[in-house]
Structures are given as C-alpha cells and as structure tokens.
Coordinates of C-alpha atoms and ligand atoms in Angstrom, one line a residue:
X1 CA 30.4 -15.1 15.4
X2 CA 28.4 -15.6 18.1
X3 CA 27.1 -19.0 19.6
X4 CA 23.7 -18.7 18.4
X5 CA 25.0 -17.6 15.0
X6 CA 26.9 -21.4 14.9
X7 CA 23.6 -23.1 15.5
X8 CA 21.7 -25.4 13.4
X9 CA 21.5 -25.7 9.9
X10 CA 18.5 -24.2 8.1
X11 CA 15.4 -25.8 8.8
X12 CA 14.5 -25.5 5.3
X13 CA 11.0 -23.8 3.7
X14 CA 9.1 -26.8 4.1
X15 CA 10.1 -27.1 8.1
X16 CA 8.5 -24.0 8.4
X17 CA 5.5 -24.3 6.3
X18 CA 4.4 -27.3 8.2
X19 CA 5.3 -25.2 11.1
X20 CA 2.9 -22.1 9.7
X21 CA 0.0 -25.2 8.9
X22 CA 0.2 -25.9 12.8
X23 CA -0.1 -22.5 13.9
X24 CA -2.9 -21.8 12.0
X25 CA -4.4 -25.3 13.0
X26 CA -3.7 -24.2 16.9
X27 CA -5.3 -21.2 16.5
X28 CA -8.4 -22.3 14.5
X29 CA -7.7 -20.0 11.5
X30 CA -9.3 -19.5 9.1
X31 CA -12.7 -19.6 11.3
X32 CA -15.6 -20.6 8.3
X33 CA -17.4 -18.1 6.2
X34 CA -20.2 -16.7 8.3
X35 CA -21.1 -13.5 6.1
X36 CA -24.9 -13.7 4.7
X37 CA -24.9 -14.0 1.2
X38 CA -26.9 -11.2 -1.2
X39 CA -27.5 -12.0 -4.6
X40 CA -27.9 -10.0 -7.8
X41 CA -30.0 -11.2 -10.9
X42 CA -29.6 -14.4 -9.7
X43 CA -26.0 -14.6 -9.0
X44 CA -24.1 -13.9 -5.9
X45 CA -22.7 -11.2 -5.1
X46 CA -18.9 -11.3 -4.0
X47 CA -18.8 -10.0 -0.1
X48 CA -15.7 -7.9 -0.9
X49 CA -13.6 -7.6 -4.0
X50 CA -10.2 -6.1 -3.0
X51 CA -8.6 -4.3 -5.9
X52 CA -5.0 -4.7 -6.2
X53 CA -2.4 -7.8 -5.0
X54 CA 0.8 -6.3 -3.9
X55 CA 1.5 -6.2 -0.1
X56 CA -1.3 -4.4 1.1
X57 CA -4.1 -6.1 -0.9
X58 CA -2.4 -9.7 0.4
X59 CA -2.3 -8.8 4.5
X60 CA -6.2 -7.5 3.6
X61 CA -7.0 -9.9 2.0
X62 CA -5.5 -12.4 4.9
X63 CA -6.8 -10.5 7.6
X64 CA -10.7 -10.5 6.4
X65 CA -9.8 -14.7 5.9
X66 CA -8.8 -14.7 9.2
X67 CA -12.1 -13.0 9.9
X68 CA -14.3 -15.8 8.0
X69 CA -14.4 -13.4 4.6
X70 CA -13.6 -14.8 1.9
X71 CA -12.5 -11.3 -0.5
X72 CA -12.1 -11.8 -4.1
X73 CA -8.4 -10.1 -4.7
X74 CA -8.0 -8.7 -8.4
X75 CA -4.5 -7.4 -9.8
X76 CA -4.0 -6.3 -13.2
X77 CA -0.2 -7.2 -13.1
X78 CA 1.2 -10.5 -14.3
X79 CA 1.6 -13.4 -11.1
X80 CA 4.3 -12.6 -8.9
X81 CA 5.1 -8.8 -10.2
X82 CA 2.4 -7.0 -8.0
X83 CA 3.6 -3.7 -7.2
X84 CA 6.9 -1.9 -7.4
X85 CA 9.2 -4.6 -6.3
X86 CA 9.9 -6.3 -9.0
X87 CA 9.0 -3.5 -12.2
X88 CA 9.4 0.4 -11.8
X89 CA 11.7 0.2 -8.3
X90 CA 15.7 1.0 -8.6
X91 CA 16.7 0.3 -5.2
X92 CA 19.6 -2.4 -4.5
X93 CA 17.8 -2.9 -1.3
X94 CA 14.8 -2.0 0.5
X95 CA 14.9 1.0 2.8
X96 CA 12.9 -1.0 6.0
X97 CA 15.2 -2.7 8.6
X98 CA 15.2 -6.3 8.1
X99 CA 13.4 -6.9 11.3
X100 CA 9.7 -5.2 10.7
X101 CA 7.5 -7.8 10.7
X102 CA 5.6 -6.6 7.8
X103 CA 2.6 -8.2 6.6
X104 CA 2.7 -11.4 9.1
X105 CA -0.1 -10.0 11.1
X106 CA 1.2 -11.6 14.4
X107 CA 2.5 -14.7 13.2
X108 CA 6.5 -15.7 13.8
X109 CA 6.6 -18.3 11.1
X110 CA 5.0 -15.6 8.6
X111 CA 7.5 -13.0 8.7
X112 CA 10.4 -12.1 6.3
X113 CA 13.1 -13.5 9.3
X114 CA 11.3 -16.9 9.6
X115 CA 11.1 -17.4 5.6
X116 CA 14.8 -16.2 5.0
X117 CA 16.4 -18.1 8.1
X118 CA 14.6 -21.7 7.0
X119 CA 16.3 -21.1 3.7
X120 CA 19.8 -19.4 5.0
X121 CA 19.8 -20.1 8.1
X122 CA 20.8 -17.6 11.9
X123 CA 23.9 -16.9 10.5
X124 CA 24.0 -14.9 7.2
X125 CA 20.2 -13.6 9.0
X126 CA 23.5 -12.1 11.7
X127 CA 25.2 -11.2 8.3
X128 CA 22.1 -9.4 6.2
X129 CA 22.4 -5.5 6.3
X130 CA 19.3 -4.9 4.5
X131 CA 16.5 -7.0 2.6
X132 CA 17.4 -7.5 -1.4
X133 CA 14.2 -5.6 -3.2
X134 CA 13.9 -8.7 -4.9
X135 CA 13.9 -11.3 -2.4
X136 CA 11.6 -9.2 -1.1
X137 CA 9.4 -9.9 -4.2
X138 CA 9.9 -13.4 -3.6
X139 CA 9.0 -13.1 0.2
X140 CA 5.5 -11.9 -0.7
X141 CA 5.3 -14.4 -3.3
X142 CA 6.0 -17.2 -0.8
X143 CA 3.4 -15.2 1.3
X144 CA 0.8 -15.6 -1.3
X145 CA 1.1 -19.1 -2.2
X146 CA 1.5 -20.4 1.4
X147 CA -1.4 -18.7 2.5
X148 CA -3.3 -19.7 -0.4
X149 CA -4.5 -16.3 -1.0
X150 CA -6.2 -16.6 -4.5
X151 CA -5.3 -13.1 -6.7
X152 CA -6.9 -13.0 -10.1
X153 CA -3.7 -11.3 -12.0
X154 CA -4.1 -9.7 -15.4
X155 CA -7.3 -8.4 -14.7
X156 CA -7.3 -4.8 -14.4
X157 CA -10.6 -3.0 -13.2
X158 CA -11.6 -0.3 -15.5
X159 CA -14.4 1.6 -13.5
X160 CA -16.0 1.3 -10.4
X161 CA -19.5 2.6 -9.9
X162 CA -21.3 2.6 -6.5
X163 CA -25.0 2.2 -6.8
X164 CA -28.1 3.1 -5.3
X165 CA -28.8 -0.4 -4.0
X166 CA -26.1 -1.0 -1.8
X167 CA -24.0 -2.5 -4.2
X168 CA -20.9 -1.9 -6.2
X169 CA -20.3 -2.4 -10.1
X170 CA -16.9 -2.9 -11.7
X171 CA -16.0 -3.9 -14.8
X172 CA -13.6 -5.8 -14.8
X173 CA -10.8 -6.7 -18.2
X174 CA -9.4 -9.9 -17.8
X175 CA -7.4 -12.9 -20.4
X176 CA -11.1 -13.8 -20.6
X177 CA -12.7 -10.6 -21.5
X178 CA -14.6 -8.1 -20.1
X179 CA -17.3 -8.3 -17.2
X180 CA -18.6 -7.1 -15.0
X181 CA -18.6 -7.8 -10.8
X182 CA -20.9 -6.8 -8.6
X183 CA -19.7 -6.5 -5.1
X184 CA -21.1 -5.2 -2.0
X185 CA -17.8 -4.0 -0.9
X186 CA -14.8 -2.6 -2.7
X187 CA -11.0 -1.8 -0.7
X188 CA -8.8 -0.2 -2.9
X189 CA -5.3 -1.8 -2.3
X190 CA -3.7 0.1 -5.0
X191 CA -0.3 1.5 -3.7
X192 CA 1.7 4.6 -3.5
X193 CA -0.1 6.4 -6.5
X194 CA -3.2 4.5 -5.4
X195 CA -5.9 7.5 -5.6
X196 CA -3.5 9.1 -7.8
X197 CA -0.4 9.3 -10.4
X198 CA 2.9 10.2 -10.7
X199 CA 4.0 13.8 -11.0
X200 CA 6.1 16.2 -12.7
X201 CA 6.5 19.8 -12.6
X202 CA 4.0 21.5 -15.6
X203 CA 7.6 22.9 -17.2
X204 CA 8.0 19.4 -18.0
X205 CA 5.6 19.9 -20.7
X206 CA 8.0 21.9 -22.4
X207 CA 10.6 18.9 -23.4
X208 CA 9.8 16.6 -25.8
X209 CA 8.2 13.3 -24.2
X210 CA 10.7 11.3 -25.6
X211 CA 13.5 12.8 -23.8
X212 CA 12.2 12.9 -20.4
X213 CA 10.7 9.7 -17.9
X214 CA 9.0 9.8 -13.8
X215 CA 11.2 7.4 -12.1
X216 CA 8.3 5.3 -11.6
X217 CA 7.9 4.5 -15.3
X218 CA 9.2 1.3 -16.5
X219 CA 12.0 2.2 -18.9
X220 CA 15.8 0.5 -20.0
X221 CA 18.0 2.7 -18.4
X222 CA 20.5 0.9 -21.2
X223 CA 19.6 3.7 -23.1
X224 CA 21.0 6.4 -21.2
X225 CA 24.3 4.9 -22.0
X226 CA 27.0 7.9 -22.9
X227 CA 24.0 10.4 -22.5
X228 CA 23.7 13.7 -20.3
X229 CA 21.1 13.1 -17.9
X230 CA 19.4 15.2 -15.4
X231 CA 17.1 13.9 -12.4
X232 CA 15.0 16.1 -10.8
X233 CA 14.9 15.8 -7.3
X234 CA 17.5 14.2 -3.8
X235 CA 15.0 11.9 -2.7
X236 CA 15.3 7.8 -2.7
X237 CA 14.1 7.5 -6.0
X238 CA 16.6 10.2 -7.4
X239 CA 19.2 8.3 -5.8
X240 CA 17.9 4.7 -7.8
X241 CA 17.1 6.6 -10.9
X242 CA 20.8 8.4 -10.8
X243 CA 22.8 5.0 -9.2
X244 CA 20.7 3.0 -12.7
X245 CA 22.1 5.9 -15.3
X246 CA 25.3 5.8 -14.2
X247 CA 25.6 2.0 -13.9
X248 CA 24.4 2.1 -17.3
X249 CA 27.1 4.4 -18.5
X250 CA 25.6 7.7 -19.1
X251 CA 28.1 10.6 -19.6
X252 CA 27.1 12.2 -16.3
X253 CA 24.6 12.5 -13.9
X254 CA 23.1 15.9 -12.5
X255 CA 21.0 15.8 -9.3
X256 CA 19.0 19.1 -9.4
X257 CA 16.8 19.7 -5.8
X258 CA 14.3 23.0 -4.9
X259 CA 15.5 22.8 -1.2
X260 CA 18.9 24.4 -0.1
X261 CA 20.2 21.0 1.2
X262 CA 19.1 17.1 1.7
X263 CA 17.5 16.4 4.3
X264 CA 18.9 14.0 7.0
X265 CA 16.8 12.8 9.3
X266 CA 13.9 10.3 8.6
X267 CA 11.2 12.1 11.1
X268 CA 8.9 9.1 9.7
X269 CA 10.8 6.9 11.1
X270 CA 11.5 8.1 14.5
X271 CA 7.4 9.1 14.8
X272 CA 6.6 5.2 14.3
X273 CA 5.4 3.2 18.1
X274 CA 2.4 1.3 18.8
X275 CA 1.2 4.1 20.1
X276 CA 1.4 6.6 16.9
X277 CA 0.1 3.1 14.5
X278 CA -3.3 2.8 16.8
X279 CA -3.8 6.2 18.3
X280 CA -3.3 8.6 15.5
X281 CA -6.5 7.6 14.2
X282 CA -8.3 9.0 16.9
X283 CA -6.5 11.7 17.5
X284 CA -8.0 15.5 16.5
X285 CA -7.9 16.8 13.4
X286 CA -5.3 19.3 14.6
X287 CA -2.8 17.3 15.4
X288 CA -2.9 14.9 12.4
X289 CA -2.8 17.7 10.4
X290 CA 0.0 19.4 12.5
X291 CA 2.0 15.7 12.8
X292 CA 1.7 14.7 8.9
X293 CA 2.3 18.4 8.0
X294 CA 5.3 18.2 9.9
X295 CA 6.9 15.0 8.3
X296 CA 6.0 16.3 4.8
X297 CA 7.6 19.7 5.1
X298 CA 10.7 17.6 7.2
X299 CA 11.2 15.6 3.7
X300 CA 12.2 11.8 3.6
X301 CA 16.1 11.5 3.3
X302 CA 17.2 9.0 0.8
X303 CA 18.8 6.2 2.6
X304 CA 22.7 6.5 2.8
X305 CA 23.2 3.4 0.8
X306 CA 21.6 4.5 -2.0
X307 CA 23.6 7.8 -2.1
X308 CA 26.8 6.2 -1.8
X309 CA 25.8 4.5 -4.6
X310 CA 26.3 7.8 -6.5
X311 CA 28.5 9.8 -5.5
X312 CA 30.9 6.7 -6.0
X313 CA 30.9 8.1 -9.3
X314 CA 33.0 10.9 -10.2
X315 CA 30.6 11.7 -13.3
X316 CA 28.0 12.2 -10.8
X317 CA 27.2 15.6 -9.3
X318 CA 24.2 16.6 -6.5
X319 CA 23.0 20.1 -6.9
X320 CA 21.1 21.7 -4.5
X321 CA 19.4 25.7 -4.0
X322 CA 18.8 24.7 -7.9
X323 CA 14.9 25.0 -8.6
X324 CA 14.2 24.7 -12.0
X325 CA 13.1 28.4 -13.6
X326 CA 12.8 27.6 -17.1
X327 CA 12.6 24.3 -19.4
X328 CA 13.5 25.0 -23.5
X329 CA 14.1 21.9 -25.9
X330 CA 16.9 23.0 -28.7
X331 CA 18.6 21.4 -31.1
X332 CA 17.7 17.9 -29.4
X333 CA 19.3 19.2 -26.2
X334 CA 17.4 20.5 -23.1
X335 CA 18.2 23.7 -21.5
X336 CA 17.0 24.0 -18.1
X337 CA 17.8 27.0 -16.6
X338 CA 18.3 27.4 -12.5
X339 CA 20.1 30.3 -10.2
X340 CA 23.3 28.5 -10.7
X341 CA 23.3 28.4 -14.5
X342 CA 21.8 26.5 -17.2
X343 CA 22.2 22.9 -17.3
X344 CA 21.9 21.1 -21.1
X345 CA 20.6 17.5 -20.8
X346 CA 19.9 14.6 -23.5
X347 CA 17.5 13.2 -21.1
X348 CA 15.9 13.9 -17.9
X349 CA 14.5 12.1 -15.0
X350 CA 11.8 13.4 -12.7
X351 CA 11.8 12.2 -9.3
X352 CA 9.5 14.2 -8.5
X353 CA 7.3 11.8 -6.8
X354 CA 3.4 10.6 -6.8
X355 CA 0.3 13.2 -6.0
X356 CA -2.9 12.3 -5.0
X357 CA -5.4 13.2 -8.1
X358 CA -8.2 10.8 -8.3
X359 CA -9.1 13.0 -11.8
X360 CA -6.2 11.3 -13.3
X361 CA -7.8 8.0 -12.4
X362 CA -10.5 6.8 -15.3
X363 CA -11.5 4.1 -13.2
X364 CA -12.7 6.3 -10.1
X365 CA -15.2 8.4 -12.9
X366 CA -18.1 7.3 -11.0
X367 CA -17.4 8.9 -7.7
X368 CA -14.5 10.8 -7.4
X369 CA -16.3 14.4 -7.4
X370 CA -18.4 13.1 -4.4
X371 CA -15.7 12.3 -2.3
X372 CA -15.0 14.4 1.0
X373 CA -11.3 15.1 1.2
X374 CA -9.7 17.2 4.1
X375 CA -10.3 20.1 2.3
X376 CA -13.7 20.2 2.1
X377 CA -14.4 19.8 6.1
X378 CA -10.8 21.1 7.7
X379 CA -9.0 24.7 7.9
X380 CA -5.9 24.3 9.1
X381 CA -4.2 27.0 11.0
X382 CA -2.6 30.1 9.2
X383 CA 1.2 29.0 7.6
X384 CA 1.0 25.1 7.3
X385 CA -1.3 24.7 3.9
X386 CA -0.8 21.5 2.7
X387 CA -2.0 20.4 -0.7
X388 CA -1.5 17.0 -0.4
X389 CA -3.3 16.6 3.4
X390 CA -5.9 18.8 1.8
X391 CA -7.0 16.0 -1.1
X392 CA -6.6 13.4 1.2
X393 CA -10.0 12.0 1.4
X394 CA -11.3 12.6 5.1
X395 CA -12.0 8.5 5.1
X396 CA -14.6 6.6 8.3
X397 CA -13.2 4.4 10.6
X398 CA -12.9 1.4 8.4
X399 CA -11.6 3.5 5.4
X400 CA -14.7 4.4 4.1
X401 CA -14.7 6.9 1.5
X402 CA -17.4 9.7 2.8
X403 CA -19.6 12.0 0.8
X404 CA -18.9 15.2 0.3
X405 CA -22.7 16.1 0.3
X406 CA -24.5 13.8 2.1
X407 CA -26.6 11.6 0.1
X408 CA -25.3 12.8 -3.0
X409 CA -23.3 9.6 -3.8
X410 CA -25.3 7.0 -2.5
X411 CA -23.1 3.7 -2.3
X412 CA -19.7 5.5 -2.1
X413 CA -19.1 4.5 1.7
X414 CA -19.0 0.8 0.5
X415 CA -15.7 1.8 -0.9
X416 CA -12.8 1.6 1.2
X417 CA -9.0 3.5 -0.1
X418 CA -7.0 1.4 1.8
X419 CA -3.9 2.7 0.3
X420 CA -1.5 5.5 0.5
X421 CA -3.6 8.0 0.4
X422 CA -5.8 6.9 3.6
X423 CA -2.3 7.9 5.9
X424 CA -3.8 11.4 6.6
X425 CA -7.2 9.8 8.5
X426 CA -5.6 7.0 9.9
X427 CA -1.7 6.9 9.8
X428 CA 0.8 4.9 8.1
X429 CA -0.9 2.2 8.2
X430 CA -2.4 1.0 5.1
X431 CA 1.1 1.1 2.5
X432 CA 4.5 1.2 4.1
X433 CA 5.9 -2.6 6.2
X434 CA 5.9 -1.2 9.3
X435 CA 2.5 -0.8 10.2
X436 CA 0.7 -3.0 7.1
X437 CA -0.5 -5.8 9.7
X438 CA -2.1 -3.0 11.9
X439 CA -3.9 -1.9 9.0
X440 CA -4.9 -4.8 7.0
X441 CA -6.9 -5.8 11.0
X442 CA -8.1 -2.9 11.3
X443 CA -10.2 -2.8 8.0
X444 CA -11.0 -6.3 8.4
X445 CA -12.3 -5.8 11.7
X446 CA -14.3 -2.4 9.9
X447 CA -15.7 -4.6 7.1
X448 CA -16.6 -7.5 9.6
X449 CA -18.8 -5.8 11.4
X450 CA -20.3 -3.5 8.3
X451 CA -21.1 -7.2 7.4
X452 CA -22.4 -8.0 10.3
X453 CA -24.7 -5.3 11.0
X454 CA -26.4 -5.5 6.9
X455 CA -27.1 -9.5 7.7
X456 CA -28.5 -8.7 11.1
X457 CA -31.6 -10.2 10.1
X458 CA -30.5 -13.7 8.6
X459 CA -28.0 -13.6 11.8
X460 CA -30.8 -13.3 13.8
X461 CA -33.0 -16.0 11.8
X462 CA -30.2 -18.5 12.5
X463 CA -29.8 -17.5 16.0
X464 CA -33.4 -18.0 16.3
X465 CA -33.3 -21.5 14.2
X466 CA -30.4 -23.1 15.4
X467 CA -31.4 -26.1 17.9
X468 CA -28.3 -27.8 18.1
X469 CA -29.0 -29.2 22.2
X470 CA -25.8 -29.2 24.2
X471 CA -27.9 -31.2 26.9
X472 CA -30.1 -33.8 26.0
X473 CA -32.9 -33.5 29.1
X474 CA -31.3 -37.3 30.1
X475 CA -29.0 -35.6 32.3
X476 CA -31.2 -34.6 35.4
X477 CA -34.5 -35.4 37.0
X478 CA -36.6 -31.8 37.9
X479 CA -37.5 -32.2 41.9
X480 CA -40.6 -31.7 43.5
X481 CA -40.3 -29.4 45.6
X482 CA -37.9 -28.7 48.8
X483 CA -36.2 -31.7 50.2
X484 CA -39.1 -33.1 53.0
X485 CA -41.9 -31.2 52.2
Ligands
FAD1 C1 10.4 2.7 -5.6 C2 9.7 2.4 -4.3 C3 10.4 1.9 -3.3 C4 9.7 1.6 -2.1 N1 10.4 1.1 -1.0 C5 9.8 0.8 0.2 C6 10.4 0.3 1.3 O1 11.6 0.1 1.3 N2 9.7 0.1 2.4 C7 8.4 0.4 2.5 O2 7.8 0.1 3.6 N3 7.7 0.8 1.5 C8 8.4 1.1 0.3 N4 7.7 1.6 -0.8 C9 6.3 1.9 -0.6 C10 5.6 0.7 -1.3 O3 4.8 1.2 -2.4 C11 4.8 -0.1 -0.3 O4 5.5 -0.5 0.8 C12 4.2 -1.3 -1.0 O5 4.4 -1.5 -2.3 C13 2.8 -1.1 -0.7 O6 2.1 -2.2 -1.1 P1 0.6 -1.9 -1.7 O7 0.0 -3.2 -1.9 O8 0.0 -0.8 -1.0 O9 0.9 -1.3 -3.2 P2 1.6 -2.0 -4.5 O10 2.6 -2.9 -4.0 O11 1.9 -0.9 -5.4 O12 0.3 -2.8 -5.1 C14 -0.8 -2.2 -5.7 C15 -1.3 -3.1 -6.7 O13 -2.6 -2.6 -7.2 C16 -2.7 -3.0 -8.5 N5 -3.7 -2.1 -9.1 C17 -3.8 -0.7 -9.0 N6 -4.9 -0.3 -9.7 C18 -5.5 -1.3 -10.2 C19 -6.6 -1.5 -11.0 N7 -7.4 -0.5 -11.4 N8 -7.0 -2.8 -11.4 C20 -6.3 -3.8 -11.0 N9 -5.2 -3.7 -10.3 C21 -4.8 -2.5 -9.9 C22 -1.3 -2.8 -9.1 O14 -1.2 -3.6 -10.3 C23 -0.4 -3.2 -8.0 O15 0.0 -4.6 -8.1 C24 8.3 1.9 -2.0 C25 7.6 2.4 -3.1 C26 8.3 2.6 -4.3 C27 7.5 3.2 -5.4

C-alpha cells in the first residue's frame, strides 16, 4: 500500500459538496440569466428545452447554466433511471477507465474520483479496477441533485415541429397530461439510438417475436433459465446479453459473429487526445469520413472482463466465420442455418446493435425528411461506403440540424442532435465519458451566442439604457487650460 493510499479517512459527501458550493462561489458560477425573453400568445417561451436527462442532457444542460441559460431538461424515464445505466445495460462494470473525468466539465470536486473517494476514501479509489454500472447510476444522480439541475421525468415528448416563426412546438405527455411547449430552441440529448433505434437483421422477421429480444430491450433474463439461446453478434453487448443467460441458467449459450474473428484492439480508444476531441470538427470532410470509417470497419472489441465472464462457462460457446444464411421457426424451435451447420435455439438474442433511422422515430415526423445527412452533400472515395456515416446528419457548428433544401424546413436549424448520431460532424463528443464535457461547452457556447445574436436588439437597448455611473463627476475638477497660461 502506498503512503498516500494510508491517508486520511474519507472526507465524506457533504465535505465535498461544501467544497463544490465554494468552487462554484470562487468562480461566480452560475453568471445570471442574460438571454432576452420571446413570448408566444402571451406566455414565454422556454430559451431551450433539452430533450432527454441521462449524461449528456445533464453536462448540457450544466454547461448552458454555466453560460446564464437557464434550459428546461425533459426525460420521459422515471427520476434517477435516465438512460442505460440502470435499465436495458448488462455490464458488471462500465467499459471507461475510472479516471475520465466525464461530465465534470473542469471541475475536481465534480468528477466520479472526487464523489467516490469522499465516500470510500484514496485507498479502495488505489483498489477500484473499473466503475460499478450502477454506482455509476448513482454518480450522475448525485450529479443532478448537487447541481440542482431541474429534469422533468416522466414526460416523454411526442413530436417536435419546427415553425416558420422561429420557434419550436413539442408536445409534450407528462403525469399531468398532454401540452404543448413552445421553445425557441430544442437539443436532442437522446443517447445511443438517439436519431434512431435498435437493429436486427430483416431474417429476424422470420422467428416468432416471442422467442427472440435486441439486447437493449428490457427483458428478465430469468426466463432463459434451462433454454437454448443464441446471441447474435461478439460485441460488448453480446458479451452482457450471453454472461446474463448463463448466470441465469440457460442450457447453453451460442455466440454467432459475421466476421472471421473478434476484434482486439479498441482503435476508438487509442484515436481519443485533446487534439482529435476539438480538432476533428474542423477537419475536411475527407478525413472524418476516412478516420470514422476506419474505426467502424476496425469494430469495438468487447472489453476482456466481460468475455471472461463467458467463457467461464463451459456451456458457453463463441462462434465466429458464422453469418446467419437462413432463419426458419419449427416446431417451437429456431433453425438458423450458417456455413458451419445449423444451430436450433429456444430463444435468440440480437446484439446487433443501434442504426441511425430517424423514420423509426414518430416524434421527429415533422422534419426528418428535410434533414441534410452526409449523404446528400458527400461522396466518399471508391471502396469505403459507409451507411451509417452516410445518414449521419451533416450537423452546423453548434449541432444544428441543416436543411437538405434550403428553405424547405424553415425552423429546423433551431434543432440541435446532440447525441450519438452528431459523432460523424463533430467527433465523439456529444455521448461517450470521455469527451461529454467538451461537448456539452461546445453547444452551450453555439446556443449562447445563437441567443445572443436573435436579442441583439434588446442587448443593444440595455446597452444603450443602462446608466449605472462608476464615477460620480465629484471626483475631479476639469482645468482651464495649460498650467500658466
Ligand atoms: C449497454 C450500454 C453500455 C454502455 N457503456 C458505456 C461505457 O462504459 N462508457 C461510455 O462512455 N459509454 C457507454 N455507453 C454509451 C452510453 O449510451 C453513453 O455513454 C451515455 O448513456 C450517453 O448518455 P446520453 O445522455 O447521451 O444518453 P442516455 O443516457 O441514453 O440518455 C438519453 C435520455 O433521453 C431520453 N429520451 C429519449 N427520447 C426521448 C423523448 N422523445 N422524450 C423524452 N425523453 C427522451 C431517454 O429516456 C434517456 O433517459 C453504453 C451504452 C449502452 C447502451
């Protein structure tokens, strides 16, 4: 153990939120609301409505307080189970080292370390391998409360309609009942699937529904128990998906994967410096497509922990060269034939990932057709097509959707997809912990000064009002002239 590991006992959570309350005192945060109010029949108008409270949403939200915007933040998840922490993910841990600072956007006592050394103290910090998945859950809700960031749960929005009039509609679903918000600006904080959904291969329309989940659905895997169970991919997810069934005693567990072997390198991971998180945004649209091209056809491993944590089990068995050529359903049993014979399943898990399809998202109705995705503006080169860097939307510099034909959509650039799907314009930056703090800035530095520059006038009004004297004309005599004349 070393010295530093036998110091002091923890400081304890409320040591360290008097020591976040004095940060945030020192460095004036957060500044007052300056944003010129609009109103609509008579109301006002929220400034920006951020959709969605899980991690992204939260630093957003944060960074535009930290900017004098006060956001209205709307999640239709219950308190506390924003995102995939806490619901739909397997993992015994998280994949991120312990150390990323994560959504603390420059502050020490904001960061995961800070929060789980008051309460455990320098020593098991030493000890931790990687952050639980659901301490992790309870980081962000710490995160939330300390911060006071104010998320309306359990109200999901339904549809989202830009208008002519610089303004955006939603209606909104809430405990209360339906309404509707208008908003001048709208960030999408929605997560992984955030422009999109879950996928599976179309032969999964073959199997009877009730046989067959996406890893991502919620779902007891109790009731695998003693069953035959496929999953459909090698990626992290397989791994949870396969580690659950067999904790939860299915018969066996087949791992079935397209590619010849598993890929072992996180290029992701290695890619990630200051310089990638703020330059890639500006780089040419050759090499972001050549760079996220790259890491896409390079494949995520899953992390090593979360394999050992099935091939433990003897029942378990990874396949791989084994694409899938043919799905039947018979006699309750299904028969999925590959190249190295056909495998007979009671159920079967696809971890087949998320795709971006903003058709598959009823709330988007309004304006998905008019939005510009890579596709529409970019060819890349000859041998690296890329669907999903094709329907990327081709976002502005503060994540601004764009319109595919110019004035066609008027009001869709008050929308901003800061989610997943935004990594092809501007980089990892707007999902994953490493870079979340980069991004939630750098759109709250984008809306700030879209804000700015559409209350110009009123700015200029109370520049041209305010008569607040710093000297009060007691404080010197004017001369006459030059001394002796
Ligand atoms: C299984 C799994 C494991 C992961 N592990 C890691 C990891 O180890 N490290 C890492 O960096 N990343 C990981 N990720 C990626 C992870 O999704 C992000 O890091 C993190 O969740 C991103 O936060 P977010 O706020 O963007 O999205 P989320 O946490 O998913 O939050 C989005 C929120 O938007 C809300 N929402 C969506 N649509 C609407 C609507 N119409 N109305 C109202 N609310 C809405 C949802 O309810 C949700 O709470 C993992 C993802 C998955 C699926």
């Amino acid at each position: 153990m070393s010295a530093s590991a036998q110091a002091a006992p923890p400081a304890g959570l409320s040591a360290l939120e008097a020591r976040l309350r004095q940060d945030l005192q020192w460095l004036e945060l957060p500044p007052k609301p300056w944003v010129a109010p609009r109103w609509h029949a008579g109301e006002p108008m929220a400034d920006v409505v951020v959709i969605g409270g899980g991690m992204a949403g939260l630093a957003a939200a944060t960074a535009m307080r930290w900017q004098g915007i006060v956001p209205l933040v709307l999640d239709r998840a219950p308190e506390g189970y924003e995102g995939p922490w806490a619901t739909t993910a397997r993992m015994e841990t998280l994949r991120s080292p312990k150390q990323l600072t994560g959504p603390a956007l420059g502050l020490p006592s904001l960061t995961f370390r800070a929060w789980f050394e008051a309460q455990f103290g320098l020593q098991a910090w030493e000890a931790l391998d990687k952050i639980d998945r659901l301490q992790w859950m309870d980081y962000l809700r710490w995160y939330r409360q300390v911060l006071g960031v104010e998320v309306h749960n359990q109200h999901a929005v339904d549809r989202i309609t830009p208008c002519a009039d610089d303004r955006v509609v939603l209606d909104v679903n809430g405990p209360l009942g339906a309404r509707q918000v208008h908003a001048r600006r709208v960030v999408l904080a929605t997560g992984r699937d955030g422009l999109g959904a879950a996928w599976v291969p179309p032969w999964a329309n073959a199997l009877p529904r009730a046989q067959w989940a996406h890893s991502s659905d919620k779902m007891d895997y109790a009731r695998l128990r003693g069953l035959r169970v496929g999953v459909i991919g090698v990626g992290a997810s397989s791994m949870d998906s396969a580690g659950c069934a067999l904790e939860a005693g299915a018969a066996s567990v087949d791992l079935l994967a397209r590619r010849p072997d598993i890929p072992r390198v996180n290029k992701g991971k290695g890619a990630g410096s200051p310089g990638m998180t703020h330059g890639y945004v500006d780089l040419p649209d050759e090499w972001k497509w050549r760079i996220r091209h790259y890491v896409n056809e390079q494949q995520t491993p899953p992390p090593r922990g979360s394999t050992l944590r099935v091939s433990r089990h003897a029942n378990a068995r990874f396949h791989v060269g084994c694409p899938v050529l043919e799905a039947q359903s018979r006699d309750g049993a299904l028969h999925l034939r590959t190249p190295k014979g056909t495998f007979v399943f009671d159920f079967v898990v696809f971890a087949t990932g998320f795709r971006i399809d903003v058709d598959a998202r009823p709330e988007y109705a309004p304006f998905a057709s008019h939005i510009r995705r890579w596709a529409d503006r970019y060819q890349p080169p000859p041998g690296v097509a890329d669907d999903e860097l094709a329907q990327s939307p081709d976002l502005g510099p503060a994540f601004e959707f764009r319109e595919k034909t110019p004035g066609a959509c008027p009001g869709l650039s008050r929308i901003h997809c800061f989610c997943y799907p935004a990594t092809m314009s501007h980089g990892t930056v707007s999902g994953d912990i490493p870079a979340i703090s980069e991004g939630a800035r750098r759109l709250a530095q984008g809306l700030t000064s879209l804000l700015f520059r559409e209350g110009i006038e009123t700015h200029y009004r109370h520049l041209v009002a305010y008569d607040e004297p710093e000297l009060l004309g007691d404080e010197w005599t004017p001369a006459d002239g030059p001394v002796g004349h």
